[in-house]
Amino acid sequence: PTLRHAHIFGCVGAAGSDSSGATFAWGGAVSDVAGAFGDRRRAASVGRLYGSMVERSSVVIRKLGVDRGGELSAHRVPSSGQETVGCLARRTGAAVAGRRLVAAQDTTGVNFPGRQSRGLGPAGRRGATPGFFIHATVAVDADTDAVLGLVDAAIWTRDRLPAAERRQRALAEKGSQRWLSAAEAAAERLAAAAAVVVVGDRESDIHALFSRRPAAVQLLVRAAQSRTLEDDTRLLDAAEAWPVLG
């Protein structure tokens, strides 16, 4: 299935033409984005930026801008404060009505080796590299595999000070909170879908996610714990007897 530009960068509203004179690698129409990003020039910049990302298979700003004007225009998109997660998620929510969805979530680290650490935190292996973390959730049509857009995203840096003992902290103060927050966001923002299954990796195998799961979503979690089942058997032992599917 074709990944439409509006599924990623669109918000409710109308977009007009751009008069900045900046040039990108993409020549697509501004109307493909149809987003209200504060003004018409910014909406056009968002459209060109994403189109260039698709065409060049890159997220490096210097590669996306054909000239200096395009590079500066691309920098203004994430710096404007208008392209919020909620804005993008609303557009995704408008595209999911009646669909069966997978809400896939995971965490990635963005590292800047050899760079100044101002505004960054410890990342990389053993926290030796400056960087930050992104936990994103995207909606995928379970029947067509089409990526419909962003559902939720959290961006943070780790504190350089030693964390308090893990068991003494509330869930809201732990990194594990991101898995529950993403499930809650999926339940709220994908409410028009026929069904939503939230998928998570081994780190999401936490009791709080199961006990506080929003009723509107189901969970598919890669097991990290051999939990006790209702018949007093263990999960991983029981799974050994299950038939192989696919």
CSV table of C-alpha atoms in Angstrom, one decimal, residues 60-175:
chain,number,residue,atom,x,y,z
A,60,VAL,CA,19.8,14.3,7.5
A,61,ILE,CA,18.9,18.0,7.0
A,62,ARG,CA,21.9,18.8,4.9
A,63,LYS,CA,20.9,16.1,2.4
A,64,LEU,CA,17.2,17.1,2.4
A,65,GLY,CA,17.8,20.7,1.5
A,66,VAL,CA,19.0,21.2,-2.1
A,67,ASP,CA,20.5,24.6,-1.2
A,68,ARG,CA,21.1,26.7,1.8
A,69,GLY,CA,17.6,28.1,1.7
A,70,GLY,CA,16.1,24.6,1.7
A,71,GLU,CA,18.3,23.6,4.6
A,72,LEU,CA,17.3,26.6,6.7
A,73,SER,CA,13.6,26.0,5.9
A,74,ALA,CA,13.9,22.3,6.9
A,75,HIS,CA,15.4,23.4,10.3
A,76,ARG,CA,12.5,25.6,11.0
A,77,VAL,CA,10.0,22.8,10.8
A,78,PRO,CA,11.0,20.9,14.0
A,79,SER,CA,12.0,24.2,15.7
A,80,SER,CA,8.7,26.0,15.2
A,81,GLY,CA,6.8,24.4,18.1
A,82,GLN,CA,3.7,24.0,15.9
A,83,GLU,CA,4.2,20.4,14.7
A,84,THR,CA,3.2,18.8,18.0
A,85,VAL,CA,2.6,15.1,18.6
A,86,GLY,CA,-1.0,15.9,19.4
A,87,CYS,CA,-1.4,17.6,16.0
A,88,LEU,CA,0.0,14.7,14.1
A,89,ALA,CA,-1.9,12.2,16.2
A,90,ARG,CA,-5.2,13.9,15.5
A,91,ARG,CA,-4.6,13.4,11.8
A,92,THR,CA,-3.9,9.7,12.3
A,93,GLY,CA,-7.1,9.4,14.4
A,94,ALA,CA,-9.1,10.8,11.5
A,95,ALA,CA,-7.8,8.0,9.2
A,96,VAL,CA,-8.5,5.0,11.4
A,97,ALA,CA,-12.3,4.8,11.5
A,98,GLY,CA,-13.6,1.2,11.2
A,99,ARG,CA,-10.1,-0.2,10.7
A,100,ARG,CA,-8.5,-3.1,12.7
A,101,LEU,CA,-5.2,-1.6,13.9
A,102,VAL,CA,-1.8,-2.6,15.4
A,103,ALA,CA,-0.3,0.2,17.5
A,104,ALA,CA,3.4,-0.7,17.5
A,105,GLN,CA,5.6,1.0,20.1
A,106,ASP,CA,9.3,0.9,20.8
A,107,THR,CA,12.2,3.0,22.1
A,108,THR,CA,15.3,4.2,20.2
A,109,GLY,CA,18.3,6.2,21.3
A,110,VAL,CA,19.7,9.0,19.2
A,111,ASN,CA,23.5,9.4,19.9
A,112,PHE,CA,25.8,12.2,19.1
A,113,PRO,CA,29.4,10.9,19.5
A,114,GLY,CA,32.0,13.6,19.6
A,115,ARG,CA,29.5,16.3,20.1
A,116,GLN,CA,29.0,18.8,22.9
A,117,SER,CA,26.5,17.5,25.4
A,118,ARG,CA,24.6,20.7,26.0
A,119,GLY,CA,20.9,19.8,26.1
A,120,LEU,CA,21.7,16.1,25.9
A,121,GLY,CA,22.1,13.3,28.4
A,122,PRO,CA,23.9,10.0,28.8
A,123,ALA,CA,23.0,7.6,26.0
A,124,GLY,CA,24.6,4.9,24.0
A,125,ARG,CA,26.3,1.9,25.5
A,126,ARG,CA,26.7,2.4,29.3
A,127,GLY,CA,25.7,6.0,28.9
A,128,ALA,CA,29.0,7.1,27.5
A,129,THR,CA,27.7,9.0,24.5
A,130,PRO,CA,25.6,12.2,24.6
A,131,GLY,CA,22.1,11.8,23.2
A,132,PHE,CA,18.4,11.4,23.9
A,133,PHE,CA,15.6,8.8,23.6
A,134,ILE,CA,12.4,8.6,21.6
A,135,HIS,CA,9.5,6.3,22.4
A,136,ALA,CA,7.2,6.3,19.5
A,137,THR,CA,3.9,4.6,18.7
A,138,VAL,CA,2.6,4.3,15.1
A,139,ALA,CA,-0.7,3.0,13.8
A,140,VAL,CA,-0.7,0.2,11.2
A,141,ASP,CA,-3.7,-1.2,9.4
A,142,ALA,CA,-3.8,-4.9,10.4
A,143,ASP,CA,-5.4,-6.0,7.1
A,144,THR,CA,-3.3,-4.0,4.5
A,145,ASP,CA,-0.1,-3.3,6.5
A,146,ALA,CA,-0.5,0.4,5.6
A,147,VAL,CA,1.2,2.8,8.1
A,148,LEU,CA,-1.4,5.3,9.0
A,149,GLY,CA,0.7,7.7,11.1
A,150,LEU,CA,1.9,8.7,14.5
A,151,VAL,CA,-0.1,7.9,17.6
A,152,ASP,CA,2.2,9.1,20.4
A,153,ALA,CA,5.8,10.0,21.1
A,154,ALA,CA,7.9,10.8,24.1
A,155,ILE,CA,11.3,12.4,23.9
A,156,TRP,CA,13.6,12.7,26.9
A,157,THR,CA,17.1,12.7,28.2
A,158,ARG,CA,18.4,10.7,31.1
A,159,ASP,CA,19.6,12.5,34.2
A,160,ARG,CA,23.3,12.2,34.8
A,161,LEU,CA,22.8,11.7,38.5
A,162,PRO,CA,22.3,8.2,39.9
A,163,ALA,CA,18.7,7.1,39.8
A,164,ALA,CA,16.9,6.2,43.1
A,165,GLU,CA,16.5,2.6,43.9
A,166,ARG,CA,14.1,1.3,41.2
A,167,ARG,CA,11.6,-0.4,43.6
A,168,GLN,CA,11.3,2.8,45.7
A,169,ARG,CA,10.1,4.9,42.8
A,170,ALA,CA,6.5,5.3,41.6
A,171,LEU,CA,5.7,4.0,38.1
A,172,ALA,CA,5.3,7.6,36.9
A,173,GLU,CA,8.9,8.3,37.9
A,174,LYS,CA,10.2,5.2,36.0
A,175,GLY,CA,11.1,4.8,32.4
